[in-house]
Tab-separated table of C-alpha atoms in Angstrom:
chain	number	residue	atom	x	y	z
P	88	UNK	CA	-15.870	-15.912	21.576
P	89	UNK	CA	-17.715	-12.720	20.975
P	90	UNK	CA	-16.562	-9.779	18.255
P	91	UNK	CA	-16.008	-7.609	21.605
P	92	UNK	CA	-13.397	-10.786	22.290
P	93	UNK	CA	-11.820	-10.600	18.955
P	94	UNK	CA	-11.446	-6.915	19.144
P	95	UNK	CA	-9.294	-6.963	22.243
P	96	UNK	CA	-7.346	-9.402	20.152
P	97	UNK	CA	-6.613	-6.905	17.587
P	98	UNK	CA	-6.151	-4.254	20.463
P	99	UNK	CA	-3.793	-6.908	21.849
P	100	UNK	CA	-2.189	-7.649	18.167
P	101	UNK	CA	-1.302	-3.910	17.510
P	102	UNK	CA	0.797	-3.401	21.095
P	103	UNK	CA	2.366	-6.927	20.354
P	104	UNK	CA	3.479	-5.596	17.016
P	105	UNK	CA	4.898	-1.824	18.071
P	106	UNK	CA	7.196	-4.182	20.479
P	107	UNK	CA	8.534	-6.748	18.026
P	108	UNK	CA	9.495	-4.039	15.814
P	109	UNK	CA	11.106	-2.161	18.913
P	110	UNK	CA	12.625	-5.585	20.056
P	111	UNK	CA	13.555	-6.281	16.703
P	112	UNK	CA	14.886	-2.869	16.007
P	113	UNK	CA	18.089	-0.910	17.852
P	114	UNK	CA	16.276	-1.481	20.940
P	115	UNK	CA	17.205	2.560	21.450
P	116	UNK	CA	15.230	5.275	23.391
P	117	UNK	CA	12.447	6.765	20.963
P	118	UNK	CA	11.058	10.037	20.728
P	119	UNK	CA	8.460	9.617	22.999
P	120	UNK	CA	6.787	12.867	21.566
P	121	UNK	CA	6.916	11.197	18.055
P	122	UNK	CA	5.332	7.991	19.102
P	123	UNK	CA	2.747	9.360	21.394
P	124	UNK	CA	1.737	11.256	18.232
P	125	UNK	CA	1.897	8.600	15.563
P	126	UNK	CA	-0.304	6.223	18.024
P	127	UNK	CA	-2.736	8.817	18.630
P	128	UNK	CA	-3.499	9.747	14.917
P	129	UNK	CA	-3.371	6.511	13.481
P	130	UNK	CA	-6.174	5.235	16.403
P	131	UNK	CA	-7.769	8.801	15.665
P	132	UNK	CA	-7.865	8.281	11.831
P	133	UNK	CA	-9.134	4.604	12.670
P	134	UNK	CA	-12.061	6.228	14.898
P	135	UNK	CA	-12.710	8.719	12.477
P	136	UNK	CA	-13.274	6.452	9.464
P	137	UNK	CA	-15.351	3.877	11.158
P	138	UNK	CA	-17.250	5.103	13.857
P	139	UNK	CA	-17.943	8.642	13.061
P	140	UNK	CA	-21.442	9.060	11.666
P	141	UNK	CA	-21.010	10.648	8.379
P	142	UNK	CA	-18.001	7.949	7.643
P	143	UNK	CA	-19.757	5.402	6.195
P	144	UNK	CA	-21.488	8.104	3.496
P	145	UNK	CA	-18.063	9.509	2.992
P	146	UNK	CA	-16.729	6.026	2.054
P	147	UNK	CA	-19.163	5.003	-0.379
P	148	UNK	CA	-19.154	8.605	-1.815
P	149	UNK	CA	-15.031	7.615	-2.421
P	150	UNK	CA	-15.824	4.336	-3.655
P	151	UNK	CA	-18.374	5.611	-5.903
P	152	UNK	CA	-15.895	7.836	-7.509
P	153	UNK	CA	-13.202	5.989	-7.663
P	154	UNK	CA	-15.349	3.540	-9.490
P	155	UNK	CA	-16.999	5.749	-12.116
P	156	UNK	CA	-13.397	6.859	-12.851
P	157	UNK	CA	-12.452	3.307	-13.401
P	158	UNK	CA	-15.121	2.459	-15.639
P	159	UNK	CA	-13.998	5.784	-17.500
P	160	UNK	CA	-10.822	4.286	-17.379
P	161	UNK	CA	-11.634	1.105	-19.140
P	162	UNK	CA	-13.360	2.653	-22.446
P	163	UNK	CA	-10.248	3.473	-23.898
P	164	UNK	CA	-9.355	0.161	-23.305
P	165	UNK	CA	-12.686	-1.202	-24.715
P	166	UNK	CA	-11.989	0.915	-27.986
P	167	UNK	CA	-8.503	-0.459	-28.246
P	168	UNK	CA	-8.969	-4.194	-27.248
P	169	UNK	CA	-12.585	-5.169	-27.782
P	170	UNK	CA	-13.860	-7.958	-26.280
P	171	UNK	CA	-10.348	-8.910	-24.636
P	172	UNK	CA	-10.992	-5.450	-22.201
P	173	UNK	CA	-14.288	-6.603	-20.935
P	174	UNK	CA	-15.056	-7.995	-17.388
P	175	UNK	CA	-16.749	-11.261	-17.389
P	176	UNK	CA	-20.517	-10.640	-17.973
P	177	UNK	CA	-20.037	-7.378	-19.828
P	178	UNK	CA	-21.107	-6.896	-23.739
P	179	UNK	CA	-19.795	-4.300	-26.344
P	180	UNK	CA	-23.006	-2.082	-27.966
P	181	UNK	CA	-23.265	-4.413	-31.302
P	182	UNK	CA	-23.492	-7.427	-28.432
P	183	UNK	CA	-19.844	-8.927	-28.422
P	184	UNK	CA	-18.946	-10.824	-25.048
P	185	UNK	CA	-16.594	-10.841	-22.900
P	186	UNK	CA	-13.904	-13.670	-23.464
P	187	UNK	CA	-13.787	-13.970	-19.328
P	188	UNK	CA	-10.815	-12.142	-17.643
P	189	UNK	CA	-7.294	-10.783	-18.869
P	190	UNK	CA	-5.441	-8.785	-16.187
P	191	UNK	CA	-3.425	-7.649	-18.773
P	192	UNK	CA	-6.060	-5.984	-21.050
P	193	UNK	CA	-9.122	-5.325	-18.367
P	194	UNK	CA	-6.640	-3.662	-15.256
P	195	UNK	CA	-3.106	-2.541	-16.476
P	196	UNK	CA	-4.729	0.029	-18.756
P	197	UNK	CA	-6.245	1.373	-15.172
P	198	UNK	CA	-2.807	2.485	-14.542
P	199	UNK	CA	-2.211	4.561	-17.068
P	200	UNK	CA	-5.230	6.743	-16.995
P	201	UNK	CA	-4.686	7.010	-13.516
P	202	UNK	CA	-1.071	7.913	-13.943
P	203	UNK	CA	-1.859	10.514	-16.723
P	204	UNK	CA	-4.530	12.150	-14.066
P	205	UNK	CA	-2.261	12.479	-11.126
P	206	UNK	CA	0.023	14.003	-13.629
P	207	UNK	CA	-2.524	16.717	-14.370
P	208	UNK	CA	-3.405	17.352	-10.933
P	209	UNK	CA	0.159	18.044	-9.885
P	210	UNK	CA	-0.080	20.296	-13.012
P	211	UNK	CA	-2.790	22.297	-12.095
P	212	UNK	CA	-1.408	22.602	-8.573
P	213	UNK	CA	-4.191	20.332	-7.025
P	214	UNK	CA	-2.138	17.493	-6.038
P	215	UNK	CA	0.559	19.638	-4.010
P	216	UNK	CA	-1.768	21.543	-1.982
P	217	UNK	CA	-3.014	18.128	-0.712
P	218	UNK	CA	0.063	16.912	0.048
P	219	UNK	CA	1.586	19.940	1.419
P	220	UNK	CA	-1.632	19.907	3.684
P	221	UNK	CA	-1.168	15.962	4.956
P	222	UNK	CA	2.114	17.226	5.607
P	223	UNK	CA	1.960	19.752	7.774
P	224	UNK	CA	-0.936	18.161	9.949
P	225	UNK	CA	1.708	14.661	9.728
P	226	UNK	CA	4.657	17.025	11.292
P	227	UNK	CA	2.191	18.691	13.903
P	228	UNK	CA	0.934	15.584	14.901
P	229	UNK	CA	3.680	13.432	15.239
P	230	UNK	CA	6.762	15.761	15.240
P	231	UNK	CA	9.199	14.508	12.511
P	232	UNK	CA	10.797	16.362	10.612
P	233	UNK	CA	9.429	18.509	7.372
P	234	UNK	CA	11.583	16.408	4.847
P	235	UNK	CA	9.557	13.154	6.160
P	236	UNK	CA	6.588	14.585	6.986
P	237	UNK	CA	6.370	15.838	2.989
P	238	UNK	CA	7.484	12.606	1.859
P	239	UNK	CA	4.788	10.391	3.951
P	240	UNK	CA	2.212	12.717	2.919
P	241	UNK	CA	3.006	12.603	-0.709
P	242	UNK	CA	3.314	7.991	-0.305
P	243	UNK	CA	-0.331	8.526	-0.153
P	244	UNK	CA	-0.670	9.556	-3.851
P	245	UNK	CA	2.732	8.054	-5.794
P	246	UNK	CA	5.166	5.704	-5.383
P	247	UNK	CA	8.815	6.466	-5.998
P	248	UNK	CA	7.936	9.848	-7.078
P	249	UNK	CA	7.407	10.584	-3.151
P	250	UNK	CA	11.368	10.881	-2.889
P	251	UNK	CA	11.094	12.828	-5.996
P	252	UNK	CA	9.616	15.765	-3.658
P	253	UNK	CA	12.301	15.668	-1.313
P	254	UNK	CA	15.329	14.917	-3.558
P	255	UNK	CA	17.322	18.448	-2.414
P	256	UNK	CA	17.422	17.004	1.336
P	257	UNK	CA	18.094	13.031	0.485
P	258	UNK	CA	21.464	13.437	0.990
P	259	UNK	CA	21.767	14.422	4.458
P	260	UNK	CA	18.786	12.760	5.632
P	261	UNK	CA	19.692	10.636	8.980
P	262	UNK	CA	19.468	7.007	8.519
P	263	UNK	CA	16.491	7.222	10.665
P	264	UNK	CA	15.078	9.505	8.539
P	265	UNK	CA	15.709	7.294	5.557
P	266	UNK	CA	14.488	4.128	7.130
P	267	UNK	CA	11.183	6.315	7.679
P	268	UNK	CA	10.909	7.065	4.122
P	269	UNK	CA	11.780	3.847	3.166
P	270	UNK	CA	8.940	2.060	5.339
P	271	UNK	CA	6.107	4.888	4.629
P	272	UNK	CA	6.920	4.327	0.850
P	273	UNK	CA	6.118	0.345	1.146
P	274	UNK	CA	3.339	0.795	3.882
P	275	UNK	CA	1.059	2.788	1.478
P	276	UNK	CA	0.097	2.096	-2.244
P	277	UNK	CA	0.033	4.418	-4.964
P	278	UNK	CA	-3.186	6.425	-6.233
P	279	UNK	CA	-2.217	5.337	-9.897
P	280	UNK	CA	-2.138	1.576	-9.073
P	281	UNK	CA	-5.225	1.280	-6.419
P	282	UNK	CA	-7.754	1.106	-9.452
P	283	UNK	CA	-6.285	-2.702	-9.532
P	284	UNK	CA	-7.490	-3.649	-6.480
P	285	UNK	CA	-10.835	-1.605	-6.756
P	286	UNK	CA	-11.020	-3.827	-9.809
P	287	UNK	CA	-10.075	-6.999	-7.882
P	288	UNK	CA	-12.516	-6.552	-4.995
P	289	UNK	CA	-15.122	-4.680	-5.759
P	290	UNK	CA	-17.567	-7.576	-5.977
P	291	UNK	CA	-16.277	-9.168	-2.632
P	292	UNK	CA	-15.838	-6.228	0.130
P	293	UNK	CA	-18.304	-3.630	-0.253
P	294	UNK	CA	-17.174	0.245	-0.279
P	295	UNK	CA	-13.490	-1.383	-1.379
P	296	UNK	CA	-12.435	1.499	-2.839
P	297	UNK	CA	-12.709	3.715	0.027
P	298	UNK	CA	-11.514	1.458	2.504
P	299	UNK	CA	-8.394	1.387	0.345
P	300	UNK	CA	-7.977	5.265	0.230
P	301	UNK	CA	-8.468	4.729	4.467
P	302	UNK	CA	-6.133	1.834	4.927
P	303	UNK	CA	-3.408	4.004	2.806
P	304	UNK	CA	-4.127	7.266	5.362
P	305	UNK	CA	-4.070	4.708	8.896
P	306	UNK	CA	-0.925	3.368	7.202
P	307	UNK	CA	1.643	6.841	7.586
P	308	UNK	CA	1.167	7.226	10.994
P	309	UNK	CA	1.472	3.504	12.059
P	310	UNK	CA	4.819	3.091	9.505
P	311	UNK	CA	6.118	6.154	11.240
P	312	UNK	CA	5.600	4.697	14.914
P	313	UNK	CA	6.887	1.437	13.869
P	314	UNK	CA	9.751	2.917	12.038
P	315	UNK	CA	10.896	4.744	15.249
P	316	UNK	CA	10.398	2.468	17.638
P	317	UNK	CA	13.035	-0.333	15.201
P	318	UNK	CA	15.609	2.732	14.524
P	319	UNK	CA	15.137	6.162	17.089
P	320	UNK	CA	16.321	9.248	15.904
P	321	UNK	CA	19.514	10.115	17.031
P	322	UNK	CA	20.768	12.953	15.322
P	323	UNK	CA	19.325	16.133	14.251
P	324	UNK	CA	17.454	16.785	11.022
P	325	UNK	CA	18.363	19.329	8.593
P	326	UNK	CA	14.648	20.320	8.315
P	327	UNK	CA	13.250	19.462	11.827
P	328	UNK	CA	10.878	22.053	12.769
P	329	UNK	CA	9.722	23.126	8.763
P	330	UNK	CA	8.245	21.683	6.311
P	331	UNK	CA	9.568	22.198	2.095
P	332	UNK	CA	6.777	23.165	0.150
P	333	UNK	CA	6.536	20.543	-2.303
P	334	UNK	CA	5.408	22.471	-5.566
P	335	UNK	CA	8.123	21.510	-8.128
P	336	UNK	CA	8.980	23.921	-11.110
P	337	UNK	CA	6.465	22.594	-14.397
P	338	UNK	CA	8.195	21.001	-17.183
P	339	UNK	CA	5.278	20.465	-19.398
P	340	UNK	CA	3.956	22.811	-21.672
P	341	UNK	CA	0.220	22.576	-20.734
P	342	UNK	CA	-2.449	20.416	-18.993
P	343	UNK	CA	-2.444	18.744	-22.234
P	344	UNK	CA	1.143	17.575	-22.340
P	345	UNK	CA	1.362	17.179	-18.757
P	346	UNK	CA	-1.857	13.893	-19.532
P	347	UNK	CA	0.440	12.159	-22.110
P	348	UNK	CA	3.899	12.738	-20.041
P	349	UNK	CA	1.407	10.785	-17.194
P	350	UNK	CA	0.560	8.725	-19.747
P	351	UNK	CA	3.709	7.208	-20.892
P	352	UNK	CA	4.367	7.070	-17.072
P	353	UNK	CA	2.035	4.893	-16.589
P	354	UNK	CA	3.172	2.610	-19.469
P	355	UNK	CA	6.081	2.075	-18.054
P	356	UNK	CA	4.447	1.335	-14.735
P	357	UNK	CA	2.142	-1.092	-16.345
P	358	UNK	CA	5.055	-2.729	-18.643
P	359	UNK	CA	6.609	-3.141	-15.002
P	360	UNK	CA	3.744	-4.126	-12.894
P	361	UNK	CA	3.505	-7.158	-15.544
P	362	UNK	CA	7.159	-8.050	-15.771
P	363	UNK	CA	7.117	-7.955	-12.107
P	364	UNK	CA	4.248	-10.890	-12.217
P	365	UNK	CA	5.648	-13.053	-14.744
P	366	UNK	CA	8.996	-13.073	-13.181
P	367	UNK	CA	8.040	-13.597	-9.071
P	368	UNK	CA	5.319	-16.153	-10.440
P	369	UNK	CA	7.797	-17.901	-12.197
P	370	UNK	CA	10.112	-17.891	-9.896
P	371	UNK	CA	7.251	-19.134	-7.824
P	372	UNK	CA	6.525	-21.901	-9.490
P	373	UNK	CA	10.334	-22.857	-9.807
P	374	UNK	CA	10.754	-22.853	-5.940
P	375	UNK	CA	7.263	-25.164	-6.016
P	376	UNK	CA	9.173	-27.597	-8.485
P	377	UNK	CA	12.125	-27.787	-5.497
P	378	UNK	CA	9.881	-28.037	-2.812
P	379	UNK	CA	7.828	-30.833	-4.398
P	380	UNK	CA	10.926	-32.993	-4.154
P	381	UNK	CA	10.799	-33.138	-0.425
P	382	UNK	CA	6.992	-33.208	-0.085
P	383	UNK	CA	4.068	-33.424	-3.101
P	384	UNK	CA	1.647	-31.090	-0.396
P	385	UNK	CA	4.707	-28.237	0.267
P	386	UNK	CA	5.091	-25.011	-1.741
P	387	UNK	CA	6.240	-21.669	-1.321
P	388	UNK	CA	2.949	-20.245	-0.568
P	389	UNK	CA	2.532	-22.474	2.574
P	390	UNK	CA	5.952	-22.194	3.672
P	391	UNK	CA	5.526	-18.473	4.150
P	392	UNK	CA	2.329	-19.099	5.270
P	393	UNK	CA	3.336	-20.858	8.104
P	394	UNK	CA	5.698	-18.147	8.648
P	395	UNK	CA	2.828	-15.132	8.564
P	396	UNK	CA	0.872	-17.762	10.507
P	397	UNK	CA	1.131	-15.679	14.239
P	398	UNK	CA	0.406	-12.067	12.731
P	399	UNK	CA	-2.905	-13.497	11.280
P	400	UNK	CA	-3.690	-14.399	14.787
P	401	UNK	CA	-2.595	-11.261	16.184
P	402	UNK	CA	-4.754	-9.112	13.815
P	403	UNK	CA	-7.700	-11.010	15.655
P	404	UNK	CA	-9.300	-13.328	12.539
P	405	UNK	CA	-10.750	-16.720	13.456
P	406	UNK	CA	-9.181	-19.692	14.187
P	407	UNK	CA	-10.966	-21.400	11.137
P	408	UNK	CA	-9.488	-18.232	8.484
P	409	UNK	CA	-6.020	-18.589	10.069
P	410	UNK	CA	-4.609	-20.540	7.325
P	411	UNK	CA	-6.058	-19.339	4.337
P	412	UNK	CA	-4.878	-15.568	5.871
P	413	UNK	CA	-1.830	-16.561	6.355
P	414	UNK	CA	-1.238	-18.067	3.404
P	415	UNK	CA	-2.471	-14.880	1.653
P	416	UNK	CA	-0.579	-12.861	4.222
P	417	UNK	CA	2.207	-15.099	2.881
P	418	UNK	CA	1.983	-14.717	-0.545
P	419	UNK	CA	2.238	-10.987	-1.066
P	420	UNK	CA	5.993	-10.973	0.317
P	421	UNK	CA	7.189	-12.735	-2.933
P	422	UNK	CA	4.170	-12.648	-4.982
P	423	UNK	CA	2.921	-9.080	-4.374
P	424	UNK	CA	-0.151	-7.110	-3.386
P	425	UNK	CA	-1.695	-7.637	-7.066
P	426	UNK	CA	-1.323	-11.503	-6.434
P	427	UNK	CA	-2.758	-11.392	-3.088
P	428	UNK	CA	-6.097	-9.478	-3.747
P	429	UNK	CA	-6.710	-11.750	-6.202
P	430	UNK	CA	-6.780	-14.591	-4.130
P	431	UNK	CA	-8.838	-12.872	-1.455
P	432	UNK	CA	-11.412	-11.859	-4.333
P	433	UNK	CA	-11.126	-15.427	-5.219
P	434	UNK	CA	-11.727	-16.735	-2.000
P	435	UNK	CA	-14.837	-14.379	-1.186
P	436	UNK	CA	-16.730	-14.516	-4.584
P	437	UNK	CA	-17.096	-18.048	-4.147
P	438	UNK	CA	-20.558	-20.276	-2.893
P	439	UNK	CA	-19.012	-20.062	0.175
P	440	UNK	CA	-16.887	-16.657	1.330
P	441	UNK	CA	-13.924	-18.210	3.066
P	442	UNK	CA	-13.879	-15.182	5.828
P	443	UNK	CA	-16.519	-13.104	7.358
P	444	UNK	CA	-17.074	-9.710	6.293
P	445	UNK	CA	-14.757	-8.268	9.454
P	446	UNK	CA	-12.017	-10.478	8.173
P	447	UNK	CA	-11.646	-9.621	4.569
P	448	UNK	CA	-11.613	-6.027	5.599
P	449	UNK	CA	-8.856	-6.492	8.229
P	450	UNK	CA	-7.335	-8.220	5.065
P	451	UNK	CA	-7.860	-5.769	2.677
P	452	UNK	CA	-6.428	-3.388	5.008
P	453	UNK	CA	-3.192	-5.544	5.445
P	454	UNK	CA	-2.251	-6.014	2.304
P	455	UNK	CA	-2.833	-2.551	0.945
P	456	UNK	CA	1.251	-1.909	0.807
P	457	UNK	CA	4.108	-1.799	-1.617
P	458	UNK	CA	5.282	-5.009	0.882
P	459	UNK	CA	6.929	-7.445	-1.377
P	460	UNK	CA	10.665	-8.196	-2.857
P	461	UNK	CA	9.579	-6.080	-6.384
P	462	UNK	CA	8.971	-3.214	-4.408
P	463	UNK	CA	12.806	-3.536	-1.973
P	464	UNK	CA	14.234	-3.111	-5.525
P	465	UNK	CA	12.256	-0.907	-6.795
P	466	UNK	CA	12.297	1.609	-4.357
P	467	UNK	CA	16.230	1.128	-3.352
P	468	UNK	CA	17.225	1.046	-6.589
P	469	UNK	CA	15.038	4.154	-7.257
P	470	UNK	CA	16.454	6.455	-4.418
P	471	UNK	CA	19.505	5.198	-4.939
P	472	UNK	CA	19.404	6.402	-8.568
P	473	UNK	CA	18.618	9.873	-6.784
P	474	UNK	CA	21.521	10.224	-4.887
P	475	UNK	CA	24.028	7.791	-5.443
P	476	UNK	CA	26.233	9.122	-2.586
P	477	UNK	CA	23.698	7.341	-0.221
P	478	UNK	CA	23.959	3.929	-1.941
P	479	UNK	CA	25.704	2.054	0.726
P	480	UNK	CA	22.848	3.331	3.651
P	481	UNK	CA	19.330	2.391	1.454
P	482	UNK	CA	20.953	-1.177	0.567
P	483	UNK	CA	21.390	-1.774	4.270
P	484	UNK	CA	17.839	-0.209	5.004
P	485	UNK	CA	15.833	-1.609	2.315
P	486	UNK	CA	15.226	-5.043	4.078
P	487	UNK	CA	14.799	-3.212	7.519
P	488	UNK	CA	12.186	-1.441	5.207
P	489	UNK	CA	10.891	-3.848	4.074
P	490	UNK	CA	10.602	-5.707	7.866
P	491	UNK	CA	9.050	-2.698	9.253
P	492	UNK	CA	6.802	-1.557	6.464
P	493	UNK	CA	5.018	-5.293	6.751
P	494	UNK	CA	4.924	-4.712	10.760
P	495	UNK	CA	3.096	-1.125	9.802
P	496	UNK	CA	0.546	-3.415	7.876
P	497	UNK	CA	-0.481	-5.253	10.084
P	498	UNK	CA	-0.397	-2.385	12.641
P	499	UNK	CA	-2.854	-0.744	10.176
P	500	UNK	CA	-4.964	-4.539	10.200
P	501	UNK	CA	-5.039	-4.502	13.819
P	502	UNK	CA	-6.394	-1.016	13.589
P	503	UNK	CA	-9.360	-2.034	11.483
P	504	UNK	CA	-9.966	-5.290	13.460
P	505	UNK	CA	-10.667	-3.253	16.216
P	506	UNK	CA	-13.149	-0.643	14.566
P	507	UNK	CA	-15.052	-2.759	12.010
């Protein structure tokens, strides 16, 4: 088959998916206005990114800065943990080498510098003027309403702090609307923890870091559409037709206090990112230890594997990278995103790449989201904490969320497997 062919399999993949979720869903009547719009800006976006001239010099102008601001990143790191903060290869100035690779002490740290500059930018009244501006061209395009359309703008950035921005309307949100926020929040991954898989790929799909930044944008629109189509509005927003500015009232002193309040942010987000990891991969390994009682060749990994097995398929990779995408695809549902990258890294670093070049960047682009358990908990637990009132509605949409946020994924792969 020729790339054209595999293409049309992606085309193919993406209309396959926006039905499941429908079929899957309320089967209700959607706002036809709303998914007209999210399809058109998410195949837009996709058209934009990889076929429009200047893209490619965009996207390695984002990578390139995104990587310099890494590498920033990591000499605090380097001052703090010699030799253990080092990527394999690199030296310290009186010729110290690197002891190979410690997630712990060469990545992690990546989130809190990030975490403390985000924090700044919202200071300084930077990062809500972006937002505010996805925003309104989200609610123009695909006509939801202002309280999701700030929320999905702001997913692109943060994590759980996106609900942060819209805490005064949480409570009478519809559950459509909620379901919406819930799958745009898992779809996307935060600016603060995307240095991680910068870090993780870098070295195996060229101008990662920018394909990242796309994947997150393609990702809104196509967890919107997907969201409606499983749950249609049927009620009437309290902020349909507006949009809430998002600029929150400063509790820090200065730029200077608004870095370490980041800061400590992001040391909680690190402390969690790696508690998150020990437990699932222990946990992992348990379920291996009952699975290896029925069969010495079955494990977790391949089980879901098998299960992820069709969506590879439908994102249009070959018939000889089904399993090993799958089993990747797989993996990130209990292992997460970090876990995942990794292995795809892994996979393409070696004497022989595993996929082709159009394959690991469909990849990349499906596993760039918040899809795992960790995240359900995090985030439901996390909104909930918000408004408790509306408890009893995000426990029975966080696993709907979590359904329809891996459909938008894959929506977002299919998007890329068409393009690249």
């Amino acid at each position: 088959m020729t790339d054209l062919s595999w293409r049309f399999i992606s085309l193919g993949g993406f209309v396959l998916i926006a039905l499941l979720a429908w079929l899957t869903g309320g089967r209700g009547t959607p706002g036809w206005r709303t998914v007209r719009g999210s399809v058109l800006l998410a195949w837009g976006l996709g058209g934009l990114i990889f076929m429009f001239p200047g893209s490619r010099s965009v996207l390695e102008w984002v990578n390139n800065a995104l990587l310099a601001l890494i590498v920033a990143s990591q000499k605090g790191a380097q001052f703090l943990f010699g030799p253990l903060a080092l990527g394999p290869g690199q030296t310290l100035p009186d010729g110290t080498a690197s002891v190979g690779f410690v997630l712990a002490f060469q990545v992690l740290p990546s989130v809190i510098f990030f975490s403390a500059l985000v924090s700044a930018l919202y200071y300084l009244n930077i990062m809500p003027r972006i937002v505010n501006f996805l925003a309104k061209g989200f609610y123009r395009f695909m006509r939801i309403s202002g309280a999701e359309a700030l929320s999905a703008g702001a997913s692109i950035f943060v994590g759980i702090e996106s609900g942060i921005a819209i805490r005064p309307f949480l409570e009478k949100m519809t559950r459509s609307e909620l379901l919406t926020l819930l799958t745009c929040m898992m779809a996307t991954v935060a600016g603060t923890v995307m240095g991680i898989y910068v870090l993780a790929l870098k070295d195996a799909v060229p101008n990662i870091a920018g394909h990242l930044v796309s994947a997150s944008l393609i990702s809104i629109p196509c967890a919107v559409l997907i969201a409606k189509l499983y749950l249609p509005e049927d009620s009437v927003p309290e902020t349909l037709g507006k949009v809430p500015d998002s600029t929150e009232d400063k509790t820090q002193a200065n730029v200077v206090s608004a870095l370490l309040e980041g800061g400590s942010q992001g040391v909680s987000m690190s402390l969690g990112i790696a508690s998150a990891l020990i437990i699932v991969l222990g946990l992992s390994a348990v379920a291996d230890l009952v699975f290896g009682f029925f069969s010495a060749n079955l494990s977790l990994a391949k089980v879901l594997g098998w299960l992820a097995w069709p969506f590879v398929v439908l994102m249009g990779l070959r018939p000889e990278e089904w399993e090993m995408g799958a089993q990747i695809l797989g993996t990130r549902l209990i292992e997460t995103e970090v876990v995942s990258y990794f292995q795809l890294a892994a996979m393409q670093t070696g004497e022989t790449p595993v996929f082709s070049s159009r394959s690991a960047i469909i990849l990349s682009y499906a596993l760039c989201g918040f899809v795992h358990i960790a995240s359900f908990g995090i985030f439901v637990g996390g909104l909930s904490a918000l408004v408790p009132e509306r408890i009893k509605d995000f426990s029975e949409l966080g696993l709907k969320g979590l359904w329809t946020a891996f459909l938008a994924t894959l929506a977002t792969g299919c998007i890329a497997g068409v393009f690249v």
